[in-house]
CSV table of C-alpha atoms in Angstrom, one decimal:
chain,number,residue,atom,x,y,z
A,1,MET,CA,-193.7,-90.5,-128.2
A,2,HIS,CA,-195.7,-87.4,-128.1
A,3,PRO,CA,-194.6,-84.8,-125.7
A,4,ASN,CA,-196.6,-84.5,-122.5
A,5,HIS,CA,-197.9,-81.1,-122.4
A,6,ASP,CA,-198.8,-81.6,-118.7
A,7,GLN,CA,-195.1,-81.8,-117.6
A,8,PRO,CA,-193.4,-78.6,-116.5
A,9,THR,CA,-190.7,-77.1,-118.6
A,10,TYR,CA,-187.2,-76.0,-117.1
A,11,SER,CA,-184.8,-73.3,-118.1
A,12,ASP,CA,-181.0,-73.5,-118.1
A,13,ASN,CA,-180.9,-71.7,-114.8
A,14,ASP,CA,-183.3,-74.1,-113.3
A,15,ILE,CA,-181.2,-77.0,-114.4
A,16,GLN,CA,-178.0,-75.4,-113.0
A,17,ASN,CA,-179.5,-74.6,-109.6
A,18,ALA,CA,-181.2,-77.9,-109.3
A,19,GLY,CA,-180.9,-79.4,-105.8
A,20,GLN,CA,-180.1,-76.0,-104.2
A,21,PRO,CA,-182.5,-74.4,-101.7
A,22,PRO,CA,-184.3,-71.5,-103.1
A,23,GLU,CA,-183.0,-68.0,-102.4
A,24,PRO,CA,-184.8,-66.4,-99.5
A,25,LYS,CA,-187.0,-63.5,-100.3
A,26,PRO,CA,-185.9,-60.2,-98.9
A,27,LEU,CA,-187.7,-59.2,-95.8
A,28,ALA,CA,-189.6,-56.0,-95.7
A,29,PRO,CA,-187.8,-53.2,-93.8
A,30,THR,CA,-188.8,-52.9,-90.1
A,31,PRO,CA,-190.7,-49.8,-89.6
A,32,VAL,CA,-189.0,-47.2,-87.3
A,33,VAL,CA,-191.0,-46.6,-84.2
A,34,HIS,CA,-190.2,-43.4,-82.3
A,35,ASP,CA,-190.6,-43.8,-78.6
A,36,TYR,CA,-191.4,-40.2,-77.6
A,37,LEU,CA,-192.0,-41.2,-74.0
A,38,HIS,CA,-188.4,-42.5,-73.6
A,39,PRO,CA,-186.1,-40.3,-75.7
A,40,ILE,CA,-182.5,-41.5,-76.4
A,41,GLN,CA,-180.0,-40.1,-73.9
A,42,ASP,CA,-176.8,-38.3,-75.1
A,43,LYS,CA,-173.5,-39.9,-74.2
A,44,PRO,CA,-172.4,-38.6,-70.8
A,45,LYS,CA,-169.8,-35.8,-70.9
A,46,HIS,CA,-166.6,-35.9,-68.8
A,47,ALA,CA,-167.0,-33.9,-65.7
A,48,TYR,CA,-164.2,-31.5,-64.3
A,49,HIS,CA,-162.9,-32.6,-60.9
A,50,PRO,CA,-160.7,-29.9,-59.3
A,51,LYS,CA,-159.3,-32.3,-56.7
A,52,ARG,CA,-158.3,-34.9,-59.3
A,53,MET,CA,-156.6,-32.1,-61.4
A,54,MET,CA,-154.7,-30.9,-58.3
A,55,ILE,CA,-153.5,-34.4,-57.7
A,56,VAL,CA,-152.2,-34.7,-61.3
A,57,LEU,CA,-150.5,-31.3,-61.2
A,58,SER,CA,-148.9,-32.1,-57.8
A,59,SER,CA,-147.6,-35.3,-59.2
A,60,ILE,CA,-146.0,-33.6,-62.2
A,61,VAL,CA,-144.4,-30.9,-60.0
A,62,ALA,CA,-143.0,-33.6,-57.6
A,63,VAL,CA,-141.5,-35.6,-60.5
A,64,SER,CA,-139.9,-32.4,-61.9
A,65,LEU,CA,-138.4,-31.5,-58.5
A,66,ILE,CA,-137.0,-35.0,-58.1
A,67,ALA,CA,-135.4,-34.8,-61.6
A,68,VAL,CA,-133.9,-31.4,-60.8
A,69,ALA,CA,-132.5,-32.7,-57.5
A,70,ILE,CA,-130.9,-35.7,-59.2
A,71,MET,CA,-129.3,-33.3,-61.8
A,72,LEU,CA,-127.9,-31.1,-59.0
A,73,ILE,CA,-126.5,-34.0,-57.1
A,74,TYR,CA,-124.8,-35.3,-60.2
A,75,ALA,CA,-123.4,-31.8,-61.1
A,76,LEU,CA,-122.0,-31.4,-57.5
A,77,SER,CA,-120.6,-34.8,-57.3
A,78,PRO,CA,-116.8,-35.1,-56.7
A,79,THR,CA,-116.3,-36.5,-60.1
A,80,GLN,CA,-117.9,-33.6,-61.8
A,81,GLN,CA,-116.0,-31.1,-59.6
A,82,ASN,CA,-112.7,-32.8,-60.5
A,83,LYS,CA,-113.6,-32.5,-64.2
A,84,LYS,CA,-114.3,-28.7,-63.7
A,85,THR,CA,-111.1,-28.3,-61.7
A,86,ASN,CA,-109.1,-30.0,-64.3
A,87,GLY,CA,-110.7,-28.0,-67.0
A,88,SER,CA,-109.9,-24.7,-65.2
A,89,ASP,CA,-106.4,-25.8,-64.6
A,90,GLN,CA,-105.9,-26.4,-68.3
A,91,SER,CA,-107.4,-23.0,-69.2
A,92,ASN,CA,-105.0,-21.4,-66.7
A,93,LYS,CA,-102.1,-23.2,-68.2
A,94,SER,CA,-103.0,-21.9,-71.7
A,95,THR,CA,-103.1,-18.3,-70.5
A,96,PRO,CA,-99.7,-16.7,-70.5
A,97,GLN,CA,-98.6,-15.3,-67.2
A,98,LYS,CA,-96.5,-12.2,-66.6
A,99,ASP,CA,-93.0,-12.9,-65.5
A,100,ALA,CA,-92.0,-11.4,-62.2
A,101,LEU,CA,-90.5,-7.9,-62.6
A,102,THR,CA,-88.9,-5.3,-60.4
A,103,ALA,CA,-88.5,-1.6,-60.7
A,104,LYS,CA,-84.7,-2.0,-61.1
A,105,GLN,CA,-85.1,-4.5,-63.9
A,106,THR,CA,-87.7,-2.4,-65.6
A,107,VAL,CA,-85.4,0.6,-65.8
A,108,LYS,CA,-82.6,-1.6,-67.0
A,109,ASN,CA,-84.7,-2.8,-69.9
A,110,VAL,CA,-85.6,0.8,-70.9
A,111,ALA,CA,-82.0,1.9,-70.6
A,112,VAL,CA,-81.2,0.0,-73.7
A,113,TYR,CA,-83.3,2.5,-75.7
A,114,PHE,CA,-83.0,5.6,-73.4
A,115,LYS,CA,-79.4,6.8,-72.5
A,116,GLY,CA,-80.4,9.3,-69.8
A,117,GLN,CA,-77.6,9.8,-67.3
A,118,GLU,CA,-79.6,11.5,-64.5
A,119,LYS,CA,-82.1,10.6,-61.8
A,120,PRO,CA,-85.8,11.5,-61.7
A,121,LYS,CA,-86.6,14.8,-60.0
A,122,SER,CA,-90.3,14.3,-59.3
A,123,PRO,CA,-92.2,11.6,-57.4
A,124,ILE,CA,-94.9,9.3,-58.7
A,125,THR,CA,-98.2,11.1,-58.3
A,126,ARG,CA,-100.6,8.1,-58.9
A,127,PRO,CA,-102.3,6.7,-55.8
A,128,VAL,CA,-101.9,3.0,-55.5
A,129,MET,CA,-103.9,0.5,-53.3
A,130,ALA,CA,-101.5,-1.8,-51.7
A,131,PRO,CA,-102.5,-5.5,-51.4
A,132,GLY,CA,-104.9,-6.1,-48.5
A,133,LYS,CA,-105.6,-2.4,-47.9
A,134,ALA,CA,-108.9,-0.5,-48.2
A,135,PHE,CA,-107.3,2.9,-49.0
A,136,TYR,CA,-104.8,4.3,-51.5
A,137,THR,CA,-101.2,5.3,-50.9
A,138,VAL,CA,-99.2,8.0,-52.5
A,139,ILE,CA,-95.4,8.1,-52.0
A,140,PRO,CA,-94.3,11.8,-52.2
A,141,ASP,CA,-90.6,11.0,-51.7
A,142,VAL,CA,-88.0,11.0,-54.5
A,143,PRO,CA,-85.2,8.9,-52.8
A,144,PRO,CA,-87.1,5.5,-53.0
A,145,LEU,CA,-87.5,6.0,-56.8
A,146,VAL,CA,-85.7,3.8,-59.3
A,147,GLY,CA,-85.5,5.6,-62.6
A,148,ILE,CA,-83.6,7.1,-65.5
A,149,ALA,CA,-83.8,10.7,-66.7
A,150,GLY,CA,-82.1,13.3,-68.9
A,151,PRO,CA,-82.6,16.0,-71.6
A,152,VAL,CA,-83.6,15.1,-75.1
A,153,SER,CA,-83.4,17.4,-78.1
A,154,ALA,CA,-86.8,18.6,-79.2
A,155,ASP,CA,-86.6,17.0,-82.7
A,156,LYS,CA,-85.9,13.6,-81.2
A,157,SER,CA,-88.3,13.8,-78.2
A,158,ASP,CA,-91.3,12.0,-79.8
A,159,MET,CA,-89.1,9.2,-81.1
A,160,GLN,CA,-87.5,8.8,-77.7
A,161,LEU,CA,-90.8,8.7,-75.9
A,162,GLU,CA,-92.1,6.1,-78.4
A,163,SER,CA,-89.1,3.8,-77.7
A,164,ILE,CA,-89.7,4.0,-74.0
A,165,LEU,CA,-93.4,3.2,-74.3
A,166,LYS,CA,-92.6,0.3,-76.6
A,167,ALA,CA,-90.2,-1.2,-74.1
A,168,MET,CA,-92.8,-0.8,-71.3
A,169,ASP,CA,-95.5,-2.4,-73.5
A,170,TYR,CA,-93.1,-5.4,-74.2
A,171,ASP,CA,-93.0,-5.9,-70.4
A,172,LYS,CA,-96.8,-5.9,-70.3
A,173,PHE,CA,-97.4,-2.6,-68.5
A,174,ALA,CA,-100.9,-1.1,-68.7
A,175,LYS,CA,-100.8,2.6,-69.9
A,176,LYS,CA,-103.0,5.5,-68.8
A,177,VAL,CA,-102.2,8.8,-70.4
A,178,ARG,CA,-102.8,11.8,-68.1
A,179,GLU,CA,-101.4,14.6,-70.3
A,180,ASP,CA,-101.0,13.9,-74.0
A,181,GLY,CA,-98.3,16.4,-74.8
A,182,ALA,CA,-100.2,18.1,-77.7
A,183,ASN,CA,-99.3,21.6,-78.7
A,184,ASN,CA,-96.0,21.7,-76.9
A,185,THR,CA,-97.5,20.8,-73.6
A,186,ASN,CA,-96.1,18.2,-71.1
A,187,TYR,CA,-96.6,14.5,-71.5
A,188,LEU,CA,-97.5,12.3,-68.5
A,189,ALA,CA,-98.6,8.6,-68.4
A,190,ASP,CA,-99.0,6.0,-65.7
A,191,LEU,CA,-97.5,2.6,-66.5
A,192,THR,CA,-98.6,-0.1,-64.1
A,193,ARG,CA,-98.4,-3.8,-63.4
A,194,ASP,CA,-99.3,-5.8,-60.3
A,195,ASP,CA,-95.6,-5.7,-59.1
A,196,VAL,CA,-94.2,-2.4,-60.5
A,197,ILE,CA,-95.7,1.1,-60.7
A,198,CYS,CA,-94.1,3.7,-63.1
A,199,GLN,CA,-94.7,7.1,-64.7
A,200,VAL,CA,-93.0,8.5,-67.7
A,201,GLN,CA,-93.0,12.3,-68.1
A,202,VAL,CA,-91.7,14.7,-70.7
A,203,ILE,CA,-91.4,18.4,-69.6
A,204,LYS,CA,-91.3,20.9,-72.4
A,205,GLN,CA,-90.2,24.6,-72.4
A,206,LYS,CA,-92.0,27.5,-74.0
A,207,ASP,CA,-89.2,27.6,-76.6
A,208,VAL,CA,-90.2,24.9,-79.0
A,209,ASN,CA,-86.5,24.3,-79.9
A,210,ALA,CA,-85.4,23.8,-76.3
A,211,GLU,CA,-84.5,20.4,-74.9
A,212,HIS,CA,-87.3,18.3,-73.3
A,213,TRP,CA,-86.6,16.9,-69.8
A,214,THR,CA,-87.6,13.2,-70.0
A,215,GLU,CA,-87.8,10.8,-67.1
A,216,LEU,CA,-89.0,7.3,-66.2
A,217,ARG,CA,-89.6,6.8,-62.5
A,218,CYS,CA,-90.6,3.4,-60.9
A,219,LEU,CA,-91.4,1.8,-57.6
A,220,ASP,CA,-91.9,-1.8,-56.5
A,221,MET,CA,-95.3,-2.6,-55.1
A,222,GLY,CA,-93.5,-3.7,-52.0
A,223,THR,CA,-92.5,-0.1,-51.4
A,224,TYR,CA,-96.1,0.9,-51.5
A,225,ALA,CA,-96.9,-1.9,-49.0
A,226,GLU,CA,-94.3,-0.6,-46.6
A,227,TYR,CA,-95.8,3.0,-46.7
A,228,ALA,CA,-99.3,1.6,-46.4
A,229,GLU,CA,-98.3,-0.2,-43.2
A,230,THR,CA,-97.2,3.0,-41.6
A,231,GLN,CA,-100.6,4.6,-42.6
A,232,GLN,CA,-102.7,1.7,-41.5
A,233,PRO,CA,-103.1,2.5,-37.8
A,234,LEU,CA,-104.4,6.0,-38.5
A,235,ALA,CA,-106.3,5.1,-41.6
A,236,ALA,CA,-108.3,2.6,-39.6
A,237,LEU,CA,-109.4,5.4,-37.3
A,238,TYR,CA,-110.3,7.8,-40.1
A,239,THR,CA,-114.1,8.1,-39.8
A,240,PRO,CA,-114.9,9.2,-43.4
A,241,LEU,CA,-113.1,6.1,-44.7
A,242,THR,CA,-115.1,3.7,-42.6
A,243,ALA,CA,-118.4,5.5,-42.8
A,244,SER,CA,-118.9,5.9,-46.5
A,245,SER,CA,-118.2,4.3,-49.9
A,246,VAL,CA,-116.0,7.1,-51.0
A,247,GLN,CA,-112.4,6.1,-51.7
A,248,TYR,CA,-109.6,7.9,-49.9
A,249,GLY,CA,-105.9,8.1,-50.4
A,250,PHE,CA,-103.2,9.1,-47.9
A,251,VAL,CA,-99.9,10.7,-48.8
A,252,GLY,CA,-96.6,9.7,-47.3
A,253,LYS,CA,-95.9,8.7,-43.7
A,254,PRO,CA,-97.7,10.3,-40.7
A,255,MET,CA,-96.1,13.5,-39.3
A,256,THR,CA,-96.1,13.4,-35.5
A,257,LYS,CA,-95.1,16.0,-32.9
A,258,PRO,CA,-95.4,16.1,-29.1
A,259,SER,CA,-98.3,18.0,-27.7
A,260,GLN,CA,-97.7,20.9,-25.3
A,261,THR,CA,-99.5,18.8,-22.7
A,262,ASP,CA,-97.5,16.0,-21.2
A,263,GLY,CA,-98.5,12.5,-22.4
A,264,TYR,CA,-100.2,13.7,-25.6
A,265,THR,CA,-99.0,13.5,-29.2
A,266,HIS,CA,-100.3,15.0,-32.4
A,267,ALA,CA,-100.3,13.5,-35.9
A,268,GLU,CA,-101.2,14.8,-39.3
A,269,LEU,CA,-101.6,12.8,-42.5
A,270,PRO,CA,-102.4,14.3,-45.9
A,271,VAL,CA,-105.6,12.9,-47.3
A,272,SER,CA,-107.7,13.2,-50.4
A,273,THR,CA,-110.7,11.5,-52.1
A,274,VAL,CA,-109.6,9.4,-55.0
A,275,ILE,CA,-111.5,9.4,-58.3
A,276,ASP,CA,-110.3,7.5,-61.4
A,277,ASN,CA,-106.9,6.8,-59.8
A,278,THR,CA,-106.4,10.5,-59.2
A,279,MET,CA,-106.1,12.5,-55.9
A,280,THR,CA,-108.6,15.3,-56.1
A,281,SER,CA,-107.0,17.6,-53.6
A,282,SER,CA,-103.5,18.3,-52.3
A,283,ASN,CA,-104.0,20.6,-49.2
A,284,ARG,CA,-106.2,18.5,-46.9
A,285,LEU,CA,-104.8,17.1,-43.6
A,286,ALA,CA,-106.4,14.6,-41.3
A,287,LEU,CA,-105.7,15.3,-37.6
A,288,PHE,CA,-105.2,12.7,-34.9
A,289,TYR,CA,-104.0,12.7,-31.3
A,290,GLN,CA,-102.7,10.2,-28.9
A,291,SER,CA,-103.7,10.4,-25.2
A,292,PRO,CA,-101.7,9.1,-22.2
A,293,ASP,CA,-103.4,5.7,-22.5
A,294,LYS,CA,-101.4,5.3,-25.8
A,295,LEU,CA,-104.6,5.1,-27.9
A,296,TRP,CA,-104.9,7.2,-31.1
A,297,ARG,CA,-108.1,9.1,-31.9
A,298,TYR,CA,-109.2,10.9,-35.1
A,299,PHE,CA,-110.1,14.6,-34.5
A,300,THR,CA,-110.9,16.3,-37.8
A,301,ASP,CA,-109.7,17.5,-41.2
A,302,ARG,CA,-108.3,20.9,-41.9
A,303,ASP,CA,-107.0,22.9,-44.8
A,304,SER,CA,-103.2,22.9,-44.8
A,305,ASN,CA,-103.3,26.7,-45.1
A,306,LEU,CA,-105.8,27.3,-42.2
A,307,THR,CA,-106.0,26.5,-38.5
A,308,VAL,CA,-108.9,24.5,-37.1
A,309,GLU,CA,-112.0,26.5,-36.0
A,310,CYS,CA,-112.0,27.1,-32.2
A,311,GLU,CA,-115.6,25.8,-32.1
A,312,GLN,CA,-114.4,22.3,-32.8
A,313,TYR,CA,-112.4,22.0,-29.6
A,314,ASP,CA,-115.6,21.3,-27.7
A,315,THR,CA,-114.5,18.7,-25.2
A,316,PRO,CA,-112.1,18.8,-22.2
A,317,ASN,CA,-110.0,16.0,-23.8
A,318,LEU,CA,-109.5,18.0,-27.0
A,319,LYS,CA,-108.7,21.2,-25.2
A,320,THR,CA,-106.2,19.3,-23.1
A,321,ALA,CA,-104.6,17.5,-26.1
A,322,TYR,CA,-104.3,20.7,-28.1
A,323,ALA,CA,-103.7,23.2,-25.3
A,324,ASN,CA,-101.9,26.4,-26.3
A,325,GLU,CA,-102.4,25.6,-30.0
A,326,THR,CA,-103.8,28.4,-32.2
A,327,CYS,CA,-107.4,28.1,-33.5
A,328,ARG,CA,-109.6,30.4,-35.6
A,329,ARG,CA,-113.0,31.8,-34.8
A,330,VAL,CA,-115.7,31.0,-37.4
A,331,LYS,CA,-117.6,34.3,-37.2
A,332,THR,CA,-114.7,36.8,-36.9
A,333,GLY,CA,-111.8,34.8,-38.3
A,334,ALA,CA,-109.7,36.0,-35.4
A,335,SER,CA,-107.0,33.7,-34.0
A,336,GLU,CA,-107.1,32.5,-30.4
A,337,THR,CA,-105.1,30.3,-28.2
A,338,ILE,CA,-106.8,27.1,-26.9
A,339,ILE,CA,-106.9,27.2,-23.1
A,340,PRO,CA,-106.8,23.9,-21.3
A,341,PRO,CA,-109.5,23.1,-18.8
A,342,LYS,CA,-108.6,23.8,-15.2
A,343,LYS,CA,-107.5,20.9,-13.1
A,344,ARG,CA,-109.8,19.9,-10.3
């Protein structure tokens, strides 16, 4: 047969895609139309609201306070307190405590190394604050002392002093050197514990080859407490002590004597300011008097070498209490006798 030139011809692709719908023709892009009368609005921004922010902050603060309160309640609960107590008890147990000691035992311990055969000749000069007192006490008396003393050759003096100090250090005494003994001068040191107060002193002569007088003197804290009790009634009336932050010390026991006026009594008590555990003066006396009502009153301070100024006896009660005593005029320095007021 002859080919029919009127029939269409097909390619391989046409044959493979036979029976499938024809691919759609791409659409022409839609033209962009700008609506200048209705412009596109920007996205709204978040507005700041003070009230809302305050509410948020208040909520945060409230939650924080509640959390702190819960922590405090937990920390202060009995269980936690017991834990802390147990912990502190354990720490105390691990800290070595000083064994109780007396002045007598202290001297006995030192006597192993120091063979002095005599007794101390000088009192302890250090002021000591007895338990429960607001003032210092100095005991000027030698008899209450417990000690050991004696001469030591100059060439062995340093070695002897060192052995005494080592024995005191072994018994856990705190040392404060007051005079270092350099250049052939005297040596003086305070040695203190809560229960015993001591001083060690080495007195040297001008002759460098002469013997050194060496002594250890001690007192129990209980002895200071006894002296402080005798000072307490007058110390409580001492105006400078109660009216300022300055520290004061009293020396010995009050010295009393009857007034020349019936029913009155005088008392004097050496007093000094205390700085760095040292009495700053040694000639100041605090004066007190007792009236017929048995009450004590503080009068004034005076120098132990001078009488009180006449101008200070400015009340009938003082003139009565100190009648016929001698006073001193400020302007002239002349001595006068205090005249009691006339009885009505």
